[in-house]
Short mmCIF file of C-alpha atoms and ligand atoms in Angstrom, two decimals:
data_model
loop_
_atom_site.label_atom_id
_atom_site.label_comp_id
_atom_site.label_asym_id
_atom_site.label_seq_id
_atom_site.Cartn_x
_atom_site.Cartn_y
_atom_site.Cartn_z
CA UNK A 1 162.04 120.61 132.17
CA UNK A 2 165.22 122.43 133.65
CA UNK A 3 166.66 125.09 131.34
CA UNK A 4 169.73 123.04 129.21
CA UNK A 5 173.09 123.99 130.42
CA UNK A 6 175.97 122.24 128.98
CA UNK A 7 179.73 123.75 130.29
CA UNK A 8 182.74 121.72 131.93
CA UNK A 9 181.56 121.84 135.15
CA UNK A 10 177.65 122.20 134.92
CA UNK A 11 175.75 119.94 132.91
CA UNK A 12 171.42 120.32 132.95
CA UNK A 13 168.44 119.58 131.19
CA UNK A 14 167.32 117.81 128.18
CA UNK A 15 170.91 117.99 126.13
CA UNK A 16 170.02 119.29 122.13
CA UNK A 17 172.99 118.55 120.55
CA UNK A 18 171.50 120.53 116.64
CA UNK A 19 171.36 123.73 119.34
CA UNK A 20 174.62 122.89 120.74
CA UNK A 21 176.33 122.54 117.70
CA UNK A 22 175.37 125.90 116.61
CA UNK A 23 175.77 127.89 119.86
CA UNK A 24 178.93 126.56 120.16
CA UNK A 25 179.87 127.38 116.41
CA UNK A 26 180.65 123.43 115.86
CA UNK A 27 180.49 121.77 111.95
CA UNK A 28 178.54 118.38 111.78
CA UNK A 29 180.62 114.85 110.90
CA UNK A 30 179.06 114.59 107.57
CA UNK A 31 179.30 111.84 104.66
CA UNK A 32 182.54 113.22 102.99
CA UNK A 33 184.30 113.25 106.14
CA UNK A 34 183.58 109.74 106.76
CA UNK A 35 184.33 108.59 103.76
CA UNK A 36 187.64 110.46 104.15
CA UNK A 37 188.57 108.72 107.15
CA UNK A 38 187.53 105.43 105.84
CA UNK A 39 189.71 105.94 103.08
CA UNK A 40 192.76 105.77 105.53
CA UNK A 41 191.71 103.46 108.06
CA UNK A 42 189.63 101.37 106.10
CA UNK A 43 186.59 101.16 108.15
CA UNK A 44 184.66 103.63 110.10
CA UNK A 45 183.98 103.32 113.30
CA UNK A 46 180.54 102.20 114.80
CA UNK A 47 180.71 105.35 116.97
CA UNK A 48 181.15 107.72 113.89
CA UNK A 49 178.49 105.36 112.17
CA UNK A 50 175.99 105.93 115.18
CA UNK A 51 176.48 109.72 115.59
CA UNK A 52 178.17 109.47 118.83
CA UNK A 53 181.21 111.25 118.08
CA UNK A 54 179.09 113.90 115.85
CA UNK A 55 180.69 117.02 115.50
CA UNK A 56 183.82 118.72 115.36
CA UNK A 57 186.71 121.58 114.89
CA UNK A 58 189.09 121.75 111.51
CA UNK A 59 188.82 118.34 111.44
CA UNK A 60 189.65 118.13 107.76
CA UNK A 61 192.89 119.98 108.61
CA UNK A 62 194.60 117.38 110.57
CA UNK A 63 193.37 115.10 107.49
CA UNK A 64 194.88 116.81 104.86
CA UNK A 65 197.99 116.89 106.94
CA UNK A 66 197.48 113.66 107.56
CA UNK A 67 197.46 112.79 103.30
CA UNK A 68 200.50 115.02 102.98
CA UNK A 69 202.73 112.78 104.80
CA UNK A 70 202.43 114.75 108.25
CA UNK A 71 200.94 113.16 111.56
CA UNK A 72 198.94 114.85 113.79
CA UNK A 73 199.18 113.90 117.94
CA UNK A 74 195.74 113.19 119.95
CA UNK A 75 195.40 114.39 123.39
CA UNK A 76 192.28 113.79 125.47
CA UNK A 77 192.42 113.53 129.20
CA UNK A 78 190.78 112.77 132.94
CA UNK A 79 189.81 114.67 136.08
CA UNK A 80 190.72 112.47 138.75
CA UNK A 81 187.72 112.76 141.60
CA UNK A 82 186.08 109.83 141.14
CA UNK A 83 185.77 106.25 139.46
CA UNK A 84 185.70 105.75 136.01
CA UNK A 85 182.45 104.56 134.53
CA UNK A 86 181.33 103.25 130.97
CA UNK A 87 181.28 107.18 129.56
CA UNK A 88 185.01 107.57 130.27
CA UNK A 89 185.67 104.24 128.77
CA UNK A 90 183.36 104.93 125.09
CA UNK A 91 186.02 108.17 124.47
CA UNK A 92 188.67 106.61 125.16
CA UNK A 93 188.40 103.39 123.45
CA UNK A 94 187.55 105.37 120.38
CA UNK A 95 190.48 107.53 121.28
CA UNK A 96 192.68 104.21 121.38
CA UNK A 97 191.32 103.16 117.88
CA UNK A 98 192.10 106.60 116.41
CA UNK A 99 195.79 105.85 117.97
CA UNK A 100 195.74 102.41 116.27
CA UNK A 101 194.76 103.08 113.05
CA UNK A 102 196.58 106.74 112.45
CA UNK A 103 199.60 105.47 114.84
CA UNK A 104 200.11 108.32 116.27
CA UNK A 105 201.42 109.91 119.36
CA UNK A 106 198.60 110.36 122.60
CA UNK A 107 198.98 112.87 125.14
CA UNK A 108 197.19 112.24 128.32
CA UNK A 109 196.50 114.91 130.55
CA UNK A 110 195.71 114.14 134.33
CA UNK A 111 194.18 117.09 136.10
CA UNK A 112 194.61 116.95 139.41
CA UNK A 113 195.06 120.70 139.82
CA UNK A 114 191.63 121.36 138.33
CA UNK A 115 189.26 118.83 140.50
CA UNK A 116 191.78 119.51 143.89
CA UNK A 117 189.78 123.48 142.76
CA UNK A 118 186.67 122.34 142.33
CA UNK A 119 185.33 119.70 144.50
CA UNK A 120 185.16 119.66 147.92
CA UNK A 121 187.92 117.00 148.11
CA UNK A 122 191.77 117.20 149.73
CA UNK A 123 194.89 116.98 147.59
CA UNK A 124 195.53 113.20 149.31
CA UNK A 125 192.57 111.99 147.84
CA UNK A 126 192.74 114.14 144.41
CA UNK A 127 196.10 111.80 144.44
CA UNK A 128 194.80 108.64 145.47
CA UNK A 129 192.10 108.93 142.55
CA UNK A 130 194.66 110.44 140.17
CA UNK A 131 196.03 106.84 140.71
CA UNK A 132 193.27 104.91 140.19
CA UNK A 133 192.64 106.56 137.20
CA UNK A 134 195.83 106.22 135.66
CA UNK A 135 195.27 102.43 136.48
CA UNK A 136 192.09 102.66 133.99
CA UNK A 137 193.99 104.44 131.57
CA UNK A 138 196.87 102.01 131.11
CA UNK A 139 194.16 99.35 131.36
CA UNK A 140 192.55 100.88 127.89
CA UNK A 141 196.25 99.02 126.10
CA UNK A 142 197.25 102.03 124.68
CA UNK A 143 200.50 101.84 123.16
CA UNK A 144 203.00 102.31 125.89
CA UNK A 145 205.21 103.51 123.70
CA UNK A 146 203.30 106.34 122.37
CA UNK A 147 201.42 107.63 125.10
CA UNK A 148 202.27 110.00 127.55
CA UNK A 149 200.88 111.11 130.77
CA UNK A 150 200.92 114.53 132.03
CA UNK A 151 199.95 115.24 135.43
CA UNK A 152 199.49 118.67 136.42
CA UNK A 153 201.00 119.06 139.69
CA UNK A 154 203.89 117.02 138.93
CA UNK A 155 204.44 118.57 135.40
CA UNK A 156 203.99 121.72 136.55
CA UNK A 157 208.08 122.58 135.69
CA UNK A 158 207.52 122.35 132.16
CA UNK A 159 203.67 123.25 132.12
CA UNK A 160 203.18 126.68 134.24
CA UNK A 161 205.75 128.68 131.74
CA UNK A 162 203.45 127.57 128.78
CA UNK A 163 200.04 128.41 131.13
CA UNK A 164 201.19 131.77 131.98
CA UNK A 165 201.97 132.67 128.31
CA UNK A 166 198.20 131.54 127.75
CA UNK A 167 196.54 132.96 130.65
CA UNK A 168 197.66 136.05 129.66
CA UNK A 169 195.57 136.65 127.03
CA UNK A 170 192.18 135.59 128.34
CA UNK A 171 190.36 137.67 130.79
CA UNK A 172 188.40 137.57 134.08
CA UNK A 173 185.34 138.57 132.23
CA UNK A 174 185.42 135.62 129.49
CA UNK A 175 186.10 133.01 131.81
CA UNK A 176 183.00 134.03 134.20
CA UNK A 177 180.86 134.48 131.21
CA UNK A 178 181.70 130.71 129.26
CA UNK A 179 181.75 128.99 132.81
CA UNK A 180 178.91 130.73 134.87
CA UNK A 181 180.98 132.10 136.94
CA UNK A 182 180.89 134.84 139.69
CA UNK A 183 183.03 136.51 142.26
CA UNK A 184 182.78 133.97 144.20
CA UNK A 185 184.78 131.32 142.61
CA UNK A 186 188.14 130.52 144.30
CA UNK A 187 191.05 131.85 141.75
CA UNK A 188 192.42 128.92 141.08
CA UNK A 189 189.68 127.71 138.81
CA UNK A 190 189.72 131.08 137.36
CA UNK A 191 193.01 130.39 136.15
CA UNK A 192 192.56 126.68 135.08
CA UNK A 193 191.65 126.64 132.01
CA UNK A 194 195.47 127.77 130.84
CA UNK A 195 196.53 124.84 132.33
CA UNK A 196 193.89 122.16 130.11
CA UNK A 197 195.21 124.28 127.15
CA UNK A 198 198.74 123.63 127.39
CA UNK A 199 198.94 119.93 126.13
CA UNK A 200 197.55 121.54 122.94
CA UNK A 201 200.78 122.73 121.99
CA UNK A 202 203.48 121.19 124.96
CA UNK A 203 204.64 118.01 122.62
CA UNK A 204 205.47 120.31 119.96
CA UNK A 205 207.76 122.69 122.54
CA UNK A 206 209.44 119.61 123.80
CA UNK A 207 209.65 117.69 120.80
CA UNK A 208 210.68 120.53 118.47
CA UNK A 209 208.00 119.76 115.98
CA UNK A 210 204.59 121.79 114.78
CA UNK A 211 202.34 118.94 114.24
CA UNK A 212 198.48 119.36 114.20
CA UNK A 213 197.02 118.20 117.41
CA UNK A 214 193.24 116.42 117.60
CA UNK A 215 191.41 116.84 120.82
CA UNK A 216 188.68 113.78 120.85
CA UNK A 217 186.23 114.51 124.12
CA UNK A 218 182.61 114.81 124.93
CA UNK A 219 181.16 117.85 124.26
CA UNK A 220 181.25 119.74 127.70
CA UNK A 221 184.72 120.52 127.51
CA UNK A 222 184.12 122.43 124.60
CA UNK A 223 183.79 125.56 126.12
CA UNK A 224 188.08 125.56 127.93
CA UNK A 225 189.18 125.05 123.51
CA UNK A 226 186.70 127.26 122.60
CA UNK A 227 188.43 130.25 124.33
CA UNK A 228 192.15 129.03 124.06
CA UNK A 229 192.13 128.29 120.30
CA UNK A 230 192.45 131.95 119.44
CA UNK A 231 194.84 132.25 122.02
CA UNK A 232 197.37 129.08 120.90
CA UNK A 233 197.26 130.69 117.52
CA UNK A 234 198.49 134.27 118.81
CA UNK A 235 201.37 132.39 120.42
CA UNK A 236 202.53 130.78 117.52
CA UNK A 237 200.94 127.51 117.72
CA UNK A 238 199.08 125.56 115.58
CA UNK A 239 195.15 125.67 116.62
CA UNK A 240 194.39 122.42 117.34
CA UNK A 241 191.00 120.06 115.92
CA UNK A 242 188.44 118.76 118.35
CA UNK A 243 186.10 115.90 117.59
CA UNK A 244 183.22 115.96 120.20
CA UNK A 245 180.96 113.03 121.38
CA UNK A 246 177.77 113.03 122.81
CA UNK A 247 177.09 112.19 126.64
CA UNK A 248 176.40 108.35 127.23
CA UNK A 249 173.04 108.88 128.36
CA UNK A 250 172.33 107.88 132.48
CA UNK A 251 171.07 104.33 133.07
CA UNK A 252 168.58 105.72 134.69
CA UNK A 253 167.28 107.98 131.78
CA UNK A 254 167.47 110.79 133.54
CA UNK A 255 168.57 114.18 131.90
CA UNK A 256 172.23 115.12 131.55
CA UNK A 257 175.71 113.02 131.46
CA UNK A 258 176.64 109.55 133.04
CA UNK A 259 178.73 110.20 136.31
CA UNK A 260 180.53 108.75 138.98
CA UNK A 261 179.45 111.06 141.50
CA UNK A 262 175.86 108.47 141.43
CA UNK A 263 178.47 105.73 140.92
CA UNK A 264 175.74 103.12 142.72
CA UNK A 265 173.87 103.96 138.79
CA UNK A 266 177.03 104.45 136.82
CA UNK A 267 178.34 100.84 135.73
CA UNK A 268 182.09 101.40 136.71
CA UNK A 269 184.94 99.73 135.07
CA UNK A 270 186.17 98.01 138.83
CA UNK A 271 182.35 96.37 138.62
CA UNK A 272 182.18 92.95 139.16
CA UNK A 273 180.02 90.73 136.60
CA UNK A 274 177.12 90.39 139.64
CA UNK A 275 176.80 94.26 140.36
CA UNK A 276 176.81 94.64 136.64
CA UNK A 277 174.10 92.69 135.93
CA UNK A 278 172.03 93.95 139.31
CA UNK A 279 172.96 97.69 138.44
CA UNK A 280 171.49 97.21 134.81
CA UNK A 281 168.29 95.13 135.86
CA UNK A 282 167.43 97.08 138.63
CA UNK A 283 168.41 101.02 137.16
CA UNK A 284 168.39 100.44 133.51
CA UNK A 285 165.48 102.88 132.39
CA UNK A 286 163.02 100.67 130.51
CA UNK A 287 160.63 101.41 127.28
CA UNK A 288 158.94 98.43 127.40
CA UNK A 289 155.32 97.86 128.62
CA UNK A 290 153.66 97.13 131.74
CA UNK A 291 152.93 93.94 131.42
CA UNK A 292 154.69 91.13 128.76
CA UNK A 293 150.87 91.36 127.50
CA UNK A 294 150.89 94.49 126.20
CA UNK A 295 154.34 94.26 124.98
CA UNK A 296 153.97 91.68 122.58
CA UNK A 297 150.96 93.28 122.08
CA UNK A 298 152.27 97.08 121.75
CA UNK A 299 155.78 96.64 121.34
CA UNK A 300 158.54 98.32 123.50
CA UNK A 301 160.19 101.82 122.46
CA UNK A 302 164.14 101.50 121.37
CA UNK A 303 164.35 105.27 121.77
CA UNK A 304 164.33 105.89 126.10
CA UNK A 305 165.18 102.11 126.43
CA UNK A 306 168.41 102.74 127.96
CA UNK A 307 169.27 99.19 127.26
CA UNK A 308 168.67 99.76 123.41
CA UNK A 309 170.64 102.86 123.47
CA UNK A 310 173.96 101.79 125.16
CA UNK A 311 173.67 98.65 122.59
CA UNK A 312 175.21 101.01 120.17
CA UNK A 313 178.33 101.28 122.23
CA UNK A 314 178.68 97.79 122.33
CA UNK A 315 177.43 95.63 119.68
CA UNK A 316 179.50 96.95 116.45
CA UNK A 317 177.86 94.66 114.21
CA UNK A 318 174.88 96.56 112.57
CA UNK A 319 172.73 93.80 111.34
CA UNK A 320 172.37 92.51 114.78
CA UNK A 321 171.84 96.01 116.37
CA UNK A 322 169.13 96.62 113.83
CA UNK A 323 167.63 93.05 114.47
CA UNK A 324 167.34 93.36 118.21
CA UNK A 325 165.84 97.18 117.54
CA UNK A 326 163.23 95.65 115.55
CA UNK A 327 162.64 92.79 117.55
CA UNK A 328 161.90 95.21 120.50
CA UNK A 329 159.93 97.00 118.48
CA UNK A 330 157.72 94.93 117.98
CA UNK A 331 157.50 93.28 121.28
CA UNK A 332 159.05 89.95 120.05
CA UNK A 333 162.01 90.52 122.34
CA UNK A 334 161.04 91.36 126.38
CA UNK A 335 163.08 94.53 127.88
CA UNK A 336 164.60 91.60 130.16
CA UNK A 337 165.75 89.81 127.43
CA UNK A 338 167.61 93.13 125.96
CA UNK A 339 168.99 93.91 129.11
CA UNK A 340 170.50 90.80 129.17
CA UNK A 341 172.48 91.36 126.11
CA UNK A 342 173.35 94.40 127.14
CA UNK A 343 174.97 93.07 130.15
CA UNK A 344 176.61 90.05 128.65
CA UNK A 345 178.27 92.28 125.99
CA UNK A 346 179.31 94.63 129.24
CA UNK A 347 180.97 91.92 131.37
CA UNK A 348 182.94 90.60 128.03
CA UNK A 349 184.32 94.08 127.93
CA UNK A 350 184.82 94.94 131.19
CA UNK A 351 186.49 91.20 132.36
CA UNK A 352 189.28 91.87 129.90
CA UNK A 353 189.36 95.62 131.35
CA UNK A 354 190.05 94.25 134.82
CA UNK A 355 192.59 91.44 133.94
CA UNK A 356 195.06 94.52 132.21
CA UNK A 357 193.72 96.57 135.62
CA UNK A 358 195.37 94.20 138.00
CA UNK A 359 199.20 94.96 137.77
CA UNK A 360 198.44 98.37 135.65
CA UNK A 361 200.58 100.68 138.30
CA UNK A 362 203.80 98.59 137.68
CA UNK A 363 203.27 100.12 133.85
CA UNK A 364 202.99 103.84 135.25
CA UNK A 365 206.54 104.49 134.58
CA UNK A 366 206.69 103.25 130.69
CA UNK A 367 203.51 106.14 130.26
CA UNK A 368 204.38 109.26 132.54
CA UNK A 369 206.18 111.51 130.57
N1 LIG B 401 188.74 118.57 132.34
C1 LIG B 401 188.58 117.19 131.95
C2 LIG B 401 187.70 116.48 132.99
O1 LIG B 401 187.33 117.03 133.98
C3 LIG B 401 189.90 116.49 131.82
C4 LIG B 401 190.65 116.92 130.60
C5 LIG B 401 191.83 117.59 130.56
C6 LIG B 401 190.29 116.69 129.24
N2 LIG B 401 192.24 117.80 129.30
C7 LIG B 401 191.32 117.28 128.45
C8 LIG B 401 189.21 116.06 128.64
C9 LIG B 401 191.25 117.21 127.07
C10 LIG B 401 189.16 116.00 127.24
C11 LIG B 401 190.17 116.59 126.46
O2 LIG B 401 187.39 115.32 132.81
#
């Protein structure tokens, strides 16, 4: 098995999250946080439940702010170089609940500037899929009225004063060592990283404010907040909280992160209810038996069925997720038969995904800030 290596722009290998969480210097969700947040939103959601969003940064400070009266803003964001695909949309529809229940303020950060650095793409088509993605984002129904875009490039005026102050204070050597990097890499990515810190502390500039900002992501982009939270504090800031999620796991099973870069076995949110369905049957890593024999025989295993797995991103009801687990377990239900769940549950989601999709750049103006 490859050596792990989890960073921004590099993920490999068998993912341990218990390692993770203490190279990284992360806390674990645990009981009395949930209960905490259940206390204010009245439920918790499946996602904290199910370990998916499972650790995280000062979290408790943003919630004792939060019982003192103040509110905290959320800021998450995209790199435009690709499609969106079911991993994108799990972090941000818990990002959208989190908005929803808390009612507070999102920032949405489009970086255009970082994946025009990193991939072997031109700035047209960084644009074309910073569009596209925005699409996806409005699609999500976050409330117009409290979200705002930022998109590098174009926000550069009020951005690059803030970056500079931030880049600074971090050196060549600590960006090569927390991103792999060598002398090789072009300087613009070396630089980057000011510029995904910014939104961390912008609202407050322009707003006039000092309110607590919570980063909800996956885990990879750990390592940009990681370096910068020292930094936003030296400036004056507020450090901001992070709540990280796990990757959604390929449907292939393979090692490492969902991604649109294999978008033929990534289920994308443009997918039609047809390549759904063929994309899960055909791709969808199975635990169950050889034959429907040994099956009902042996039983299937919940734990690499892919099928099983992305269940808990979709059916929020826990009796029934524990009823199909069991079922599979024991070989009464087929691997077929899960999969077919999973994809009805899927197409639900992603029909009423495409209908907001349709008209979603007529809203760009009511989001970009
Ligand atoms: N760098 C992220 C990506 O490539 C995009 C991003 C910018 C982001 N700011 C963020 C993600 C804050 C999570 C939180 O997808």
């Amino acid at each position: 098995m490859e050596k792990m290596e989890v960073n921004p722009y590099d993920v490999k290998g068998d993912v341990n999250y218990e390692k993770l969480v203490s190279e990284f210097g992360l806390k674990k969700i645990n009981k009395k946080l949930l209960d905490r947040i259940e206390k204010i939103t009245g439920e918790v959601h499946p996602y904290l439940r199910r370990e998916i969003f499972f650790a995280h940064r000062d979290l408790e400070k943003v919630l004792d702010a939060y019982d003192k009266g103040e509110k905290f803003f959320l800021y998450t964001g995209a790199g435009p170089s690709g499609p969106i695909h079911l991993g994108h949309w799990s972090i941000w529809n818990f990002v959208k609940w989190l908005q929803d229940k808390f009612d507070v303020e999102l920032w949405f950060q489009f970086t255009d500037d970082e994946k025009f650095l990193y991939k072997d793409m031109t700035y047209e088509e960084i644009q074309e899929w910073t569009k596209d993605n925005m699409k996806d984002v409005v699609a999500m129904d976050f409330n117009p009225k409290k979200t705002h875009f930022l998109i590098d490039t174009k926000h550069a005026g009020i951005m690059y004063p803030e970056a500079i102050k931030v880049a600074k204070k971090i050196t060549f050597s600590t960006i090569k060592s927390a991103f792999g990097f060598t002398d090789s890499n072009n300087i613009g990515s070396i630089f980057y990283t000011a510029m995904q810190t910014v939104p961390c502390f912008l609202p407050n500039i322009l707003n006039n404010e000092n309110k607590y900002c919570l980063i909800p992501m996956a885990i990879d982009q750990d390592p940009h907040f990681r370096i910068s939270r020292d930094v936003i504090e030296k400036l004056g800031h507020k450090k901001p909280s992070i709540i990280h999620a796990k990757f959604m796991s390929p449907l292939t099973g393979a090692a490492g992160k969902s991604s649109s870069s294999d978008s033929d076995k990534a289920i994308l949110l443009t997918d039609d209810a047809k390549t759904v369905k063929k994309k899960i049957n055909r791709y969808a890593f199975s635990g169950g038996r050889d034959t429907v024999e040994e099956h009902r025989k042996k039983g299937g295993n919940v734990k690499v069925d892919v099928a099983c797995q992305w269940l808990k991103y979709f059916e929020h009801d826990d009796e029934k997720l524990t009823e199909i687990y069991d079922k599979y377990s024991k070989g009464e239900l087929l691997s077929g038969e899960v999969k077919a769940i999973l994809i009805d549950k899927i197409n639900a989601v992603l029909s009423e995904h495409q209908k907001r999709r349709q008209n979603a750049d007529k809203e760009f103006d009511k989001f970009i800030y």
